[in-house]
Every structure is written in C-alpha cells, then in structure tokens.
Coordinates of C-alpha atoms and ligand atoms in Angstrom, one line a residue:
M198 CA 13.3 -34.9 1.5
S199 CA 15.4 -35.9 4.4
P200 CA 17.0 -33.1 6.5
S201 CA 20.3 -33.4 4.8
D202 CA 18.8 -33.0 1.3
V203 CA 17.6 -29.5 2.1
P204 CA 19.9 -26.8 0.8
G205 CA 21.5 -24.9 3.6
S206 CA 21.8 -27.8 5.9
R207 CA 25.2 -27.5 7.5
G208 CA 27.0 -27.7 10.7
D209 CA 29.0 -24.5 10.5
A210 CA 28.0 -21.0 11.5
Q211 CA 27.2 -19.7 8.0
V212 CA 24.3 -17.4 7.9
V213 CA 21.1 -18.9 6.3
T214 CA 18.0 -16.8 5.9
R215 CA 14.8 -17.6 4.1
F216 CA 11.7 -16.1 2.6
A217 CA 8.6 -18.1 3.3
P218 CA 5.6 -16.7 1.5
S219 CA 2.2 -18.4 1.6
P220 CA 1.0 -18.8 -2.0
T221 CA -2.5 -17.4 -1.5
G222 CA -2.3 -14.2 -3.6
Y223 CA 0.0 -11.8 -5.3
L224 CA 3.4 -10.8 -3.9
H225 CA 2.6 -7.9 -1.6
I226 CA 5.2 -5.1 -1.4
G227 CA 5.5 -5.9 2.3
G228 CA 6.5 -9.4 1.4
A229 CA 8.9 -8.2 -1.2
R230 CA 10.6 -6.1 1.4
T231 CA 10.8 -9.1 3.8
A232 CA 12.4 -11.1 1.0
L233 CA 14.8 -8.2 0.3
F234 CA 15.9 -7.8 3.9
N235 CA 16.6 -11.6 4.1
W236 CA 18.5 -11.5 0.8
L237 CA 20.6 -8.5 1.8
Y238 CA 21.4 -10.0 5.2
A239 CA 22.5 -13.3 3.7
R240 CA 24.2 -12.0 0.6
G241 CA 26.1 -9.4 2.6
R242 CA 27.5 -12.1 4.9
G243 CA 28.4 -14.7 2.3
G244 CA 25.5 -16.7 3.5
K245 CA 22.6 -18.5 1.9
F246 CA 19.2 -17.2 1.0
L247 CA 16.5 -19.8 0.6
L248 CA 12.9 -19.8 -0.6
R249 CA 10.2 -21.8 0.9
I250 CA 6.6 -21.9 -0.4
E251 CA 4.3 -22.4 2.6
D252 CA 1.6 -24.3 0.7
T253 CA 0.5 -26.4 3.7
D254 CA -3.0 -24.8 3.6
R255 CA -4.3 -26.7 0.6
A256 CA -7.6 -24.9 0.4
R257 CA -6.0 -21.4 0.0
S258 CA -2.8 -22.3 -1.8
T259 CA -2.7 -22.1 -5.6
P260 CA -0.1 -22.9 -8.2
E261 CA -0.9 -19.5 -9.9
A262 CA 0.0 -17.7 -6.7
T263 CA 3.3 -19.6 -6.4
E264 CA 4.0 -18.7 -10.0
A265 CA 3.2 -15.0 -9.3
I266 CA 5.6 -15.0 -6.3
L267 CA 8.5 -16.6 -8.4
K268 CA 7.9 -14.1 -11.2
G269 CA 7.7 -11.2 -8.8
L270 CA 10.9 -12.1 -7.2
A271 CA 12.6 -12.6 -10.5
W272 CA 11.6 -9.2 -11.7
F273 CA 12.6 -7.7 -8.3
G274 CA 16.1 -9.1 -8.9
I275 CA 16.2 -11.4 -5.9
D276 CA 17.7 -14.8 -6.4
W277 CA 17.7 -17.7 -4.0
D278 CA 19.9 -20.7 -3.5
G279 CA 18.8 -24.1 -4.7
E280 CA 15.2 -25.0 -5.6
P281 CA 12.2 -23.4 -3.9
I282 CA 11.1 -25.8 -1.1
S283 CA 7.5 -26.8 -0.9
Q284 CA 6.3 -27.0 2.7
F285 CA 3.5 -29.4 1.8
A286 CA 5.9 -31.8 0.2
R287 CA 7.7 -32.2 3.6
K288 CA 4.6 -33.2 5.5
D289 CA 5.9 -36.7 6.3
R290 CA 9.0 -35.2 7.8
H291 CA 6.8 -32.9 9.9
A292 CA 4.8 -35.9 11.2
E293 CA 8.0 -37.7 11.9
V294 CA 9.2 -34.9 14.2
A295 CA 5.8 -34.9 16.0
H296 CA 6.4 -38.5 16.8
Q297 CA 10.0 -37.8 17.9
M298 CA 8.6 -35.3 20.3
L299 CA 6.3 -38.0 21.7
A300 CA 9.3 -40.3 22.1
R301 CA 11.2 -37.6 23.9
G302 CA 8.3 -37.1 26.2
S303 CA 8.0 -33.5 25.2
A304 CA 4.6 -34.0 23.5
Y305 CA 1.7 -36.2 24.2
K306 CA -1.3 -37.8 22.5
C307 CA -4.5 -36.0 23.3
F308 CA -7.8 -37.9 22.9
S309 CA -10.1 -35.0 24.0
T310 CA -13.0 -34.5 21.6
Q311 CA -14.1 -31.1 20.4
E312 CA -17.1 -31.3 22.7
E313 CA -15.0 -32.1 25.7
I314 CA -12.8 -29.1 24.9
E315 CA -15.8 -26.8 24.5
E316 CA -17.1 -28.1 27.8
F317 CA -13.8 -27.4 29.5
R318 CA -13.9 -23.8 28.2
A319 CA -17.4 -23.2 29.2
T320 CA -16.7 -24.4 32.8
A321 CA -13.5 -22.3 33.0
K322 CA -15.3 -19.2 31.7
A323 CA -18.2 -19.7 34.2
A324 CA -15.6 -20.0 37.0
G325 CA -13.8 -16.9 35.8
H326 CA -10.6 -18.9 35.0
S327 CA -8.4 -18.8 31.9
T328 CA -10.1 -20.7 29.0
L329 CA -6.8 -22.0 27.8
F330 CA -7.4 -25.7 27.3
H331 CA -5.6 -28.0 29.8
S332 CA -5.8 -31.5 28.4
P333 CA -6.3 -34.3 30.9
W334 CA -4.1 -36.5 28.7
R335 CA -0.9 -34.4 29.3
D336 CA 0.3 -36.7 32.1
A337 CA -1.9 -39.7 31.5
D338 CA -0.3 -43.2 31.6
P339 CA -0.1 -44.5 28.0
A340 CA -1.6 -47.7 29.3
T341 CA -4.8 -45.9 29.7
H342 CA -4.9 -44.6 26.1
P343 CA -8.1 -45.6 24.2
D344 CA -8.1 -46.9 20.7
A345 CA -9.4 -43.6 19.3
P346 CA -8.3 -40.7 17.2
Y347 CA -5.8 -38.3 18.8
V348 CA -3.9 -35.2 18.2
I349 CA -0.3 -34.6 19.2
R350 CA 0.2 -31.7 21.5
V351 CA 3.5 -30.2 22.6
K352 CA 3.9 -29.9 26.4
A353 CA 4.1 -26.1 26.9
P354 CA 5.9 -25.0 30.0
R355 CA 3.3 -24.1 32.6
E356 CA 5.4 -21.7 34.7
G357 CA 7.8 -18.9 34.0
A358 CA 8.1 -17.1 30.7
T359 CA 9.3 -17.6 27.2
V360 CA 11.7 -14.8 26.2
I361 CA 12.3 -13.8 22.6
E362 CA 15.5 -11.8 22.0
D363 CA 14.5 -10.0 18.9
A364 CA 17.0 -8.0 16.8
V365 CA 14.3 -5.4 16.1
Q366 CA 11.8 -5.6 18.9
G367 CA 14.3 -6.1 21.7
T368 CA 13.5 -8.5 24.5
V369 CA 9.9 -9.7 24.4
T370 CA 8.5 -11.7 27.3
F371 CA 5.5 -14.1 27.0
R372 CA 4.0 -15.5 30.2
N373 CA 3.9 -19.3 29.8
D374 CA 0.6 -19.5 31.6
Q375 CA -0.8 -17.8 28.5
L376 CA 0.6 -20.4 26.1
D377 CA -1.4 -23.6 25.6
D378 CA -0.3 -27.1 24.6
M379 CA -0.6 -26.4 20.9
I380 CA -1.5 -29.1 18.5
C381 CA 1.4 -30.1 16.2
L382 CA -0.2 -33.1 14.5
R383 CA -3.9 -33.2 13.7
S384 CA -6.0 -36.4 14.1
D385 CA -5.8 -37.0 10.4
G386 CA -2.0 -37.1 10.7
T387 CA -1.4 -33.7 9.0
P388 CA 1.0 -31.3 10.6
T389 CA -0.1 -27.9 11.8
Y390 CA 1.5 -24.8 10.3
M391 CA 3.3 -24.0 13.6
L392 CA 5.1 -27.3 13.6
A393 CA 5.9 -27.2 9.8
V394 CA 7.6 -23.8 10.1
V395 CA 9.9 -24.9 12.9
V396 CA 10.8 -28.2 11.3
D397 CA 11.5 -26.6 8.0
D398 CA 13.6 -23.7 9.5
H399 CA 15.6 -26.3 11.5
D400 CA 16.2 -28.6 8.6
M401 CA 17.0 -25.8 6.3
G402 CA 19.6 -24.6 8.8
V403 CA 18.0 -21.2 9.1
T404 CA 20.1 -19.0 11.4
Q405 CA 18.0 -15.8 11.3
V406 CA 14.3 -15.6 10.9
I407 CA 13.5 -12.2 9.5
R408 CA 9.8 -11.6 8.9
G409 CA 6.8 -9.3 9.5
D410 CA 6.0 -8.4 13.1
D411 CA 2.6 -10.0 12.7
H412 CA 4.4 -13.2 13.4
L413 CA 5.9 -12.1 16.7
N414 CA 3.4 -14.1 18.8
N415 CA 4.2 -17.1 16.8
A416 CA 7.9 -16.9 17.7
A417 CA 6.9 -17.7 21.3
R418 CA 4.9 -20.8 20.3
Q419 CA 7.5 -21.9 17.8
T420 CA 10.2 -21.6 20.5
M421 CA 8.3 -24.3 22.4
V422 CA 8.7 -26.7 19.5
Y423 CA 12.5 -25.9 19.2
R424 CA 12.8 -26.6 23.0
A425 CA 10.7 -29.8 22.7
M426 CA 13.1 -31.1 20.2
G427 CA 16.2 -29.8 21.9
W428 CA 17.1 -27.7 18.8
D429 CA 18.9 -24.4 18.6
V430 CA 16.4 -21.5 18.4
P431 CA 17.3 -19.2 15.5
G432 CA 17.9 -15.4 15.8
W433 CA 14.6 -13.5 15.4
A434 CA 14.0 -10.2 13.7
H435 CA 10.3 -9.1 13.4
I436 CA 10.1 -6.1 11.2
P437 CA 7.3 -3.5 11.3
L438 CA 4.7 -3.4 8.6
I439 CA 4.6 -0.9 5.8
H440 CA 1.9 1.8 6.2
G441 CA 0.3 4.0 3.6
P442 CA 1.4 7.7 3.2
D443 CA -1.3 8.7 5.7
G444 CA 0.2 6.4 8.4
K445 CA -2.7 4.0 8.3
K446 CA -2.4 0.3 7.5
L447 CA -1.7 -0.3 3.8
S448 CA -4.8 -1.0 1.8
K449 CA -6.2 -0.9 -1.7
R450 CA -7.1 2.8 -1.3
H451 CA -3.4 3.7 -1.0
G452 CA -2.8 2.5 -4.5
A453 CA -0.6 -0.3 -5.6
L454 CA -0.1 -3.3 -3.2
G455 CA 1.2 -6.0 -5.4
L456 CA 4.8 -5.9 -6.5
E457 CA 3.7 -6.6 -10.1
E458 CA 1.6 -3.4 -10.0
Y459 CA 4.9 -1.5 -9.5
Q460 CA 6.4 -3.1 -12.4
A461 CA 3.3 -2.3 -14.5
L462 CA 3.6 1.4 -13.3
G463 CA 7.1 1.5 -14.7
Y464 CA 9.3 1.7 -11.7
P465 CA 12.7 0.1 -12.4
A466 CA 13.6 -2.9 -10.2
A467 CA 16.9 -1.4 -8.9
G468 CA 15.0 1.7 -7.7
M469 CA 12.4 -0.5 -6.0
R470 CA 15.1 -2.5 -4.2
N471 CA 16.8 0.7 -3.1
Y472 CA 13.5 2.3 -2.0
L473 CA 12.2 -0.8 -0.2
A474 CA 15.5 -1.4 1.5
R475 CA 15.3 2.2 2.8
L476 CA 11.8 1.7 4.0
G477 CA 12.2 0.9 7.7
W478 CA 15.9 0.5 7.6
S479 CA 18.6 3.2 7.2
H480 CA 22.3 3.8 6.9
G481 CA 22.9 7.3 8.0
D482 CA 21.3 9.8 5.6
D483 CA 21.9 7.7 2.5
E484 CA 18.8 7.6 0.4
Y485 CA 20.4 6.5 -2.9
F486 CA 22.6 3.4 -3.0
T487 CA 23.6 0.4 -5.1
D488 CA 22.9 -3.2 -4.3
A489 CA 26.5 -3.7 -3.4
Q490 CA 26.4 -0.9 -0.9
A491 CA 23.1 -2.2 0.5
R492 CA 24.6 -5.6 1.0
E493 CA 27.6 -4.2 2.7
W494 CA 25.6 -1.9 5.0
F495 CA 22.5 -3.8 5.8
D496 CA 22.1 -4.8 9.4
L497 CA 19.2 -5.8 11.6
S498 CA 20.1 -3.3 14.3
A499 CA 19.4 -0.3 12.0
I500 CA 15.8 -1.5 11.3
T501 CA 13.3 1.0 12.8
R502 CA 10.7 -0.2 15.2
A503 CA 7.9 2.1 14.0
P504 CA 6.0 1.2 10.9
A505 CA 7.5 2.7 7.7
R506 CA 5.4 4.9 5.5
L507 CA 5.2 4.6 1.8
D508 CA 6.2 7.8 0.1
F509 CA 5.7 7.8 -3.7
K510 CA 7.7 11.0 -4.2
K511 CA 10.7 9.5 -2.6
L512 CA 10.2 6.3 -4.6
E513 CA 10.1 8.3 -7.8
N514 CA 13.2 10.3 -7.0
I515 CA 15.2 7.2 -6.1
C516 CA 14.0 5.5 -9.3
G517 CA 15.1 8.5 -11.3
R518 CA 18.6 8.2 -10.0
H519 CA 18.8 4.5 -10.8
I520 CA 17.5 5.2 -14.3
A521 CA 20.1 7.9 -14.9
A522 CA 22.8 5.6 -13.6
A523 CA 21.8 2.5 -15.6
E524 CA 23.5 1.1 -18.7
D525 CA 21.5 2.0 -21.8
A526 CA 21.2 -1.5 -23.1
A527 CA 20.0 -2.8 -19.7
L528 CA 17.5 0.0 -19.5
L529 CA 16.1 -0.8 -22.9
H530 CA 15.7 -4.4 -21.9
E531 CA 13.9 -3.4 -18.7
L532 CA 11.7 -1.0 -20.6
E533 CA 10.6 -3.8 -23.0
A534 CA 9.7 -5.9 -20.0
Y535 CA 7.7 -3.0 -18.6
L536 CA 5.7 -2.7 -21.9
A537 CA 4.9 -6.4 -21.8
A538 CA 4.0 -6.2 -18.1
S539 CA 1.7 -3.2 -18.6
G540 CA 0.0 -4.8 -21.6
Q541 CA 1.3 -2.4 -24.1
P542 CA 2.4 -3.3 -27.7
A543 CA 6.0 -4.5 -28.1
L544 CA 8.5 -2.3 -29.9
S545 CA 9.2 -2.8 -33.5
A546 CA 12.8 -3.5 -34.5
T547 CA 13.1 0.1 -35.8
Q548 CA 11.6 1.5 -32.6
S549 CA 14.0 -0.5 -30.4
E550 CA 17.0 0.6 -32.5
G551 CA 15.8 4.2 -32.2
L552 CA 15.4 3.8 -28.5
A553 CA 18.8 2.3 -28.1
R554 CA 20.4 5.3 -29.9
A555 CA 18.3 7.8 -27.9
M556 CA 18.6 6.2 -24.5
Y557 CA 21.5 8.4 -23.4
C558 CA 19.4 11.5 -23.6
L559 CA 16.1 9.9 -22.5
K560 CA 17.3 8.6 -19.2
D561 CA 18.3 11.7 -17.5
R562 CA 15.5 13.3 -15.5
A563 CA 13.1 10.4 -16.3
K564 CA 11.8 8.8 -13.1
T565 CA 9.8 6.0 -14.5
F566 CA 9.5 4.0 -17.8
P567 CA 6.3 5.9 -18.8
Q568 CA 8.3 9.1 -18.6
I569 CA 11.0 7.7 -20.8
I570 CA 8.4 6.6 -23.3
E571 CA 6.8 10.1 -23.3
K572 CA 10.2 11.7 -24.0
A573 CA 10.9 9.0 -26.6
H574 CA 8.0 9.9 -28.7
F575 CA 10.2 11.5 -31.3
V576 CA 12.1 8.3 -31.9
L577 CA 9.1 6.0 -31.6
A578 CA 6.7 7.8 -33.9
S579 CA 7.2 7.8 -37.7
R580 CA 6.4 10.5 -40.3
P581 CA 4.2 12.2 -40.8
L582 CA 4.0 13.1 -37.1
V583 CA 0.7 14.1 -35.7
P584 CA 1.4 16.9 -33.3
D585 CA -0.5 17.0 -30.0
A586 CA -2.4 20.1 -29.1
A587 CA 0.5 21.8 -27.3
A588 CA 2.9 21.1 -30.2
E589 CA 0.3 22.3 -32.7
K590 CA 0.1 25.6 -30.9
A591 CA 3.9 26.0 -31.1
L592 CA 3.7 25.6 -34.9
D593 CA 2.0 28.8 -35.8
A594 CA 2.6 30.6 -39.2
V595 CA 5.6 32.6 -38.0
S596 CA 7.3 29.6 -36.5
R597 CA 6.8 27.6 -39.6
G598 CA 8.4 30.4 -41.6
I599 CA 11.4 30.3 -39.4
L600 CA 11.7 26.5 -39.7
S601 CA 11.7 26.7 -43.4
E602 CA 14.7 29.0 -43.3
L603 CA 16.5 26.5 -41.2
T604 CA 16.0 23.6 -43.6
P605 CA 18.5 24.5 -46.4
Q606 CA 21.2 25.3 -43.8
L607 CA 20.8 21.9 -42.2
R608 CA 21.0 20.2 -45.5
S609 CA 24.6 21.3 -46.0
A610 CA 25.7 21.3 -42.3
S611 CA 28.2 18.7 -40.9
W612 CA 26.1 16.7 -38.5
N613 CA 27.6 17.3 -35.1
R614 CA 26.4 19.1 -32.0
E615 CA 28.7 22.1 -32.2
T616 CA 27.7 22.9 -35.8
L617 CA 24.0 22.4 -35.1
E618 CA 24.2 24.6 -32.1
G619 CA 26.0 27.3 -34.1
I620 CA 23.4 27.2 -36.9
V621 CA 20.4 27.4 -34.6
A622 CA 22.0 30.2 -32.5
A623 CA 22.8 32.2 -35.6
L624 CA 19.3 31.9 -36.8
A625 CA 17.9 33.0 -33.4
E626 CA 20.1 36.0 -33.6
A627 CA 19.2 36.9 -37.1
Q628 CA 15.5 36.7 -36.1
G629 CA 16.2 38.8 -33.0
M630 CA 14.8 36.1 -30.7
G631 CA 16.1 34.0 -27.9
L632 CA 17.1 30.4 -28.4
G633 CA 14.1 29.3 -26.3
K634 CA 11.7 30.9 -28.8
I635 CA 13.2 28.8 -31.6
A636 CA 13.5 25.6 -29.6
G637 CA 9.7 25.5 -29.0
P638 CA 8.6 25.1 -32.7
L639 CA 11.7 22.9 -33.4
R640 CA 10.7 20.5 -30.7
A641 CA 7.1 20.5 -32.0
A642 CA 8.4 19.8 -35.5
L643 CA 10.9 17.1 -34.6
A644 CA 8.7 15.3 -32.0
G645 CA 5.1 16.4 -32.4
R646 CA 5.3 16.9 -28.6
T647 CA 6.6 19.6 -26.2
V648 CA 8.2 17.3 -23.6
T649 CA 11.3 16.0 -25.4
P650 CA 15.0 15.7 -25.0
S651 CA 17.0 18.7 -26.2
I652 CA 16.6 19.7 -29.8
F653 CA 20.2 19.0 -30.6
D654 CA 20.0 15.5 -29.1
M655 CA 16.9 14.8 -31.2
M656 CA 18.6 16.0 -34.3
L657 CA 21.7 13.9 -33.6
V658 CA 19.6 10.8 -32.9
L659 CA 17.3 11.3 -35.9
G660 CA 20.1 12.1 -38.4
R661 CA 20.1 14.7 -41.1
E662 CA 17.7 13.1 -43.5
E663 CA 14.9 12.5 -41.0
T664 CA 15.4 15.9 -39.3
V665 CA 15.1 17.8 -42.6
A666 CA 12.1 15.7 -43.6
R667 CA 10.3 16.5 -40.4
L668 CA 11.0 20.2 -40.7
I669 CA 9.6 20.2 -44.2
D670 CA 6.5 18.3 -43.0
A671 CA 6.0 20.9 -40.2
A672 CA 6.5 23.9 -42.4
A673 CA 4.1 22.7 -45.0
Ligands
LIG256 N1 4.1 -17.9 5.5 C1 4.1 -16.7 6.3 C2 3.5 -15.5 5.6 O1 3.4 -15.5 4.4 C3 5.5 -16.4 6.8 C4 5.9 -17.3 7.9 C5 7.3 -17.0 8.4 O2 8.1 -16.2 7.8 O3 7.7 -17.6 9.4 O4 3.2 -14.6 6.3

C-alpha cells in the first residue's frame, strides 16, 4: 500500500483519529474506551475514524484475536472508515522510510554487535555513567562501513529536551540525554514497532493520537521519528487507565475485563457506550446521554487526568435508562444477540412474538437483558407453568379460591385495561382485601413467578384465552 492508498490520506485539516489495537488477546474494556474516545472525537467533527491492527509482532498476534476485536467493536456499535489496516502488511513501506531517514542523514547504519553493546554498557556502568548506548557509527564515514549486518538507528538529539504537548497530560518534558538512538530497522530488515506506528500514523493522515497513558513515553521517542522525517507531529492525548472499584489497577479479580464479557452479562451496547464515555470524561453533571449528544459534547480538554474507577452500580443504572428508552424491536434484536453471546438457547418463533408484544412492559426498570428475561418468564414459558417456590407460596388454598371466582368474570369481560382493572378492584373489595393481596396470587398464576410486569400488562399481553387457562391451571 502506498501512502496515498491509505484511507484518510489528505492534505486538508480534517480530523483523523485511529484505534490501533494489538491482536494479542480479547478487546479489553480499556481498549474499547480508547476506541470510543477516538470515534467520538472524529465523528463529532465530521472527521475520519480509522482502524489499524498492529500485528507486527508475529509471535503474539493471532487471527482469532483480530476477529475478536472486530466482533467486539461491531457489538459495541463503533464503525470505522475504510478497511482495517494491517500494520504487518505495510512492512516494506516502513523499511522504505528507514532508508529515507538514512538518505536525509537523520539516521545511520549501526554495525555494533550485541557483545559490543553489552561491553559498552558494562564499562559505562562501572564508570558510573548512563548506560544508554552511544553507537560509534553515528558519525562514521560511510567509506569505513564494513560489509556486515547492520541496524538503522535514528539520530536522537543529544542536547535539550523533547516536549510533548498533551491534551490530557499537559506539557510533558523528556530530557534528550535520556533518549537513545533507537533502532528503526532491524538487521533482518524488519521494522521496529516504534517506526511502524509513526509511519502508519503519518500515512493515514492521523491528526490526533488518543491512546492509553502507558504510551506517553513512546510519544517522545516517536516524536524523534517525525522530526527525522520532517513530518508534522500529531496532537497527543494520553488518557488514564481504568481502575477497579477499589481504585487498584484493573485485573481479573475485579470481574469482567473483556468487552465480550459485558455483552454476555447482558449490558446493552448503548449503555456501555454511554458509561465508558463517562468514565474519565465528563460534560457537566450529565450521566445519561445519547450518542448524538456524546458526539456533540466530547472534547479532549474534559478528560480527567486521574484514573477512572469502574462502578458497576452506575453502569447498571445507565444501562437501565438506555433499555427504557430503546425501541422495542431493536431491543428484541439485541436481546437475541445477548442470548447467543451468553450461550443460551435461541428463542422459538412463539417466544420472540410474545417478547415483541411484551417488550413495552418489560423494558421499564430492567437494567440488563437477564432482568428482562426474568420478567419475561410469563411470556416465554408455556402451560402448564411450573411455579417457583415463591410463586407456589402465593398460591395457597384461599388464594386459589379467589382466583376461581375471577375466572368466569374474565371470560365475559371486554379485554382492555380499564375493564380488567375494574373487575380485579371489585373482587378485592368484595373480598375485603387490598389490591396488593390479590395481585400476589394472580402474578403467581399468570407467570409462575413473583417478579413480573403488572398483572394487567400480563393479562393484556397473554390475551383472554391464555389468561383464563392459566387461572384455571392454578386454581386446580
Ligand atoms: N498497539 C498499541 C496497543 O494496543 C497501541 C499503540 C498506539 O495507540 O499508538 O496498546
């Protein structure tokens, strides 16, 4: 691929961001948030958001991990412009740039062997000097070059400082005497990661590099490569990591780490986007917002410098609001994907029709898909229902007697909310009991469960025939 083939190449000032995961494992939620920030930043500015798979490390990169990243992003609802770019596929271009640096005199061939470098370090250490390698080849006359393997090193500035203007970290200064002449091309002709990143970001026209702050030190070394080529340095934004609820570095013991685990736990993608956008970035006191609002509001200056803490309660609350606001059909679609992702059986046609009819009353106050499924039991199960222990308890002899009085009235009632409410209220009054007392056994009879939508919603969704049949089943 030549530079001009890369999507995003341009001469104008359009914003271009990228997500550049290494395909060495699952898509971590930290990575997902990095992708989200880049996506929001570009999409909110009419810019481009690109995806680059950093598969240069052949030993650790796997096609399965690439697949998992693409699948994870697709579920998360993050789209990118053009085709994903393979970093490895661009290795010839990386090597070409290393040779251009040589031609410009901003890099040099270094013939030092591993032993010589180790010897240099040992001597420096013994003398109490910095052990940063100073190659004798930096200023050597090419006429003296041996016919031997060499690496290409960039000429790092020896004096002064390299300053990173970071949108999140502020001005970060690195002393140049602490940066070595890093290797850009190995002796086997393969590019180093540090070179590849810069060449790719340049060729892709990336204007803002937004990534984890574990890459902050790399920004200084990468700046050397930009300067060596006379290229514009992109804007930097190094975002703090996500920590667990206890404020410690996120690890397995904090629960889910991979994005796909969140899908399998039944969090809706819109809620995850909202929550992860809010994690480390804020817009006033707004906790709940839509993608459109996030795109409009997102800015690097409002990213917090302290690590953000995962808060599952907040995540659930935000997810609940997105579920309540979602379109029924879209929710059903997502719920079916959740079942597949969590290894549960798919819905039958009858079940999915039932869910479609019931969704309006299932989605309010449910924070996750498992909570919807729990409330949906009445429409997913078929007769005869097997009540769980709590429902069984609600169906004692007295309650069953009351239910059997209700049946004939329901048979002849017109099937709308008002009439049904009237009938049940009249029965409660005749029995001298509150509506709540009647609702318990009715719930148990209609759903075989005690956590359900309202009894009237269930009756309306089930219809007359099924409602009456369930009441008869329960009274028997
Ligand atoms: N491939 C790096 C990672 O997965 C990201 C590099 C970058 O964003 O510059 O951590």
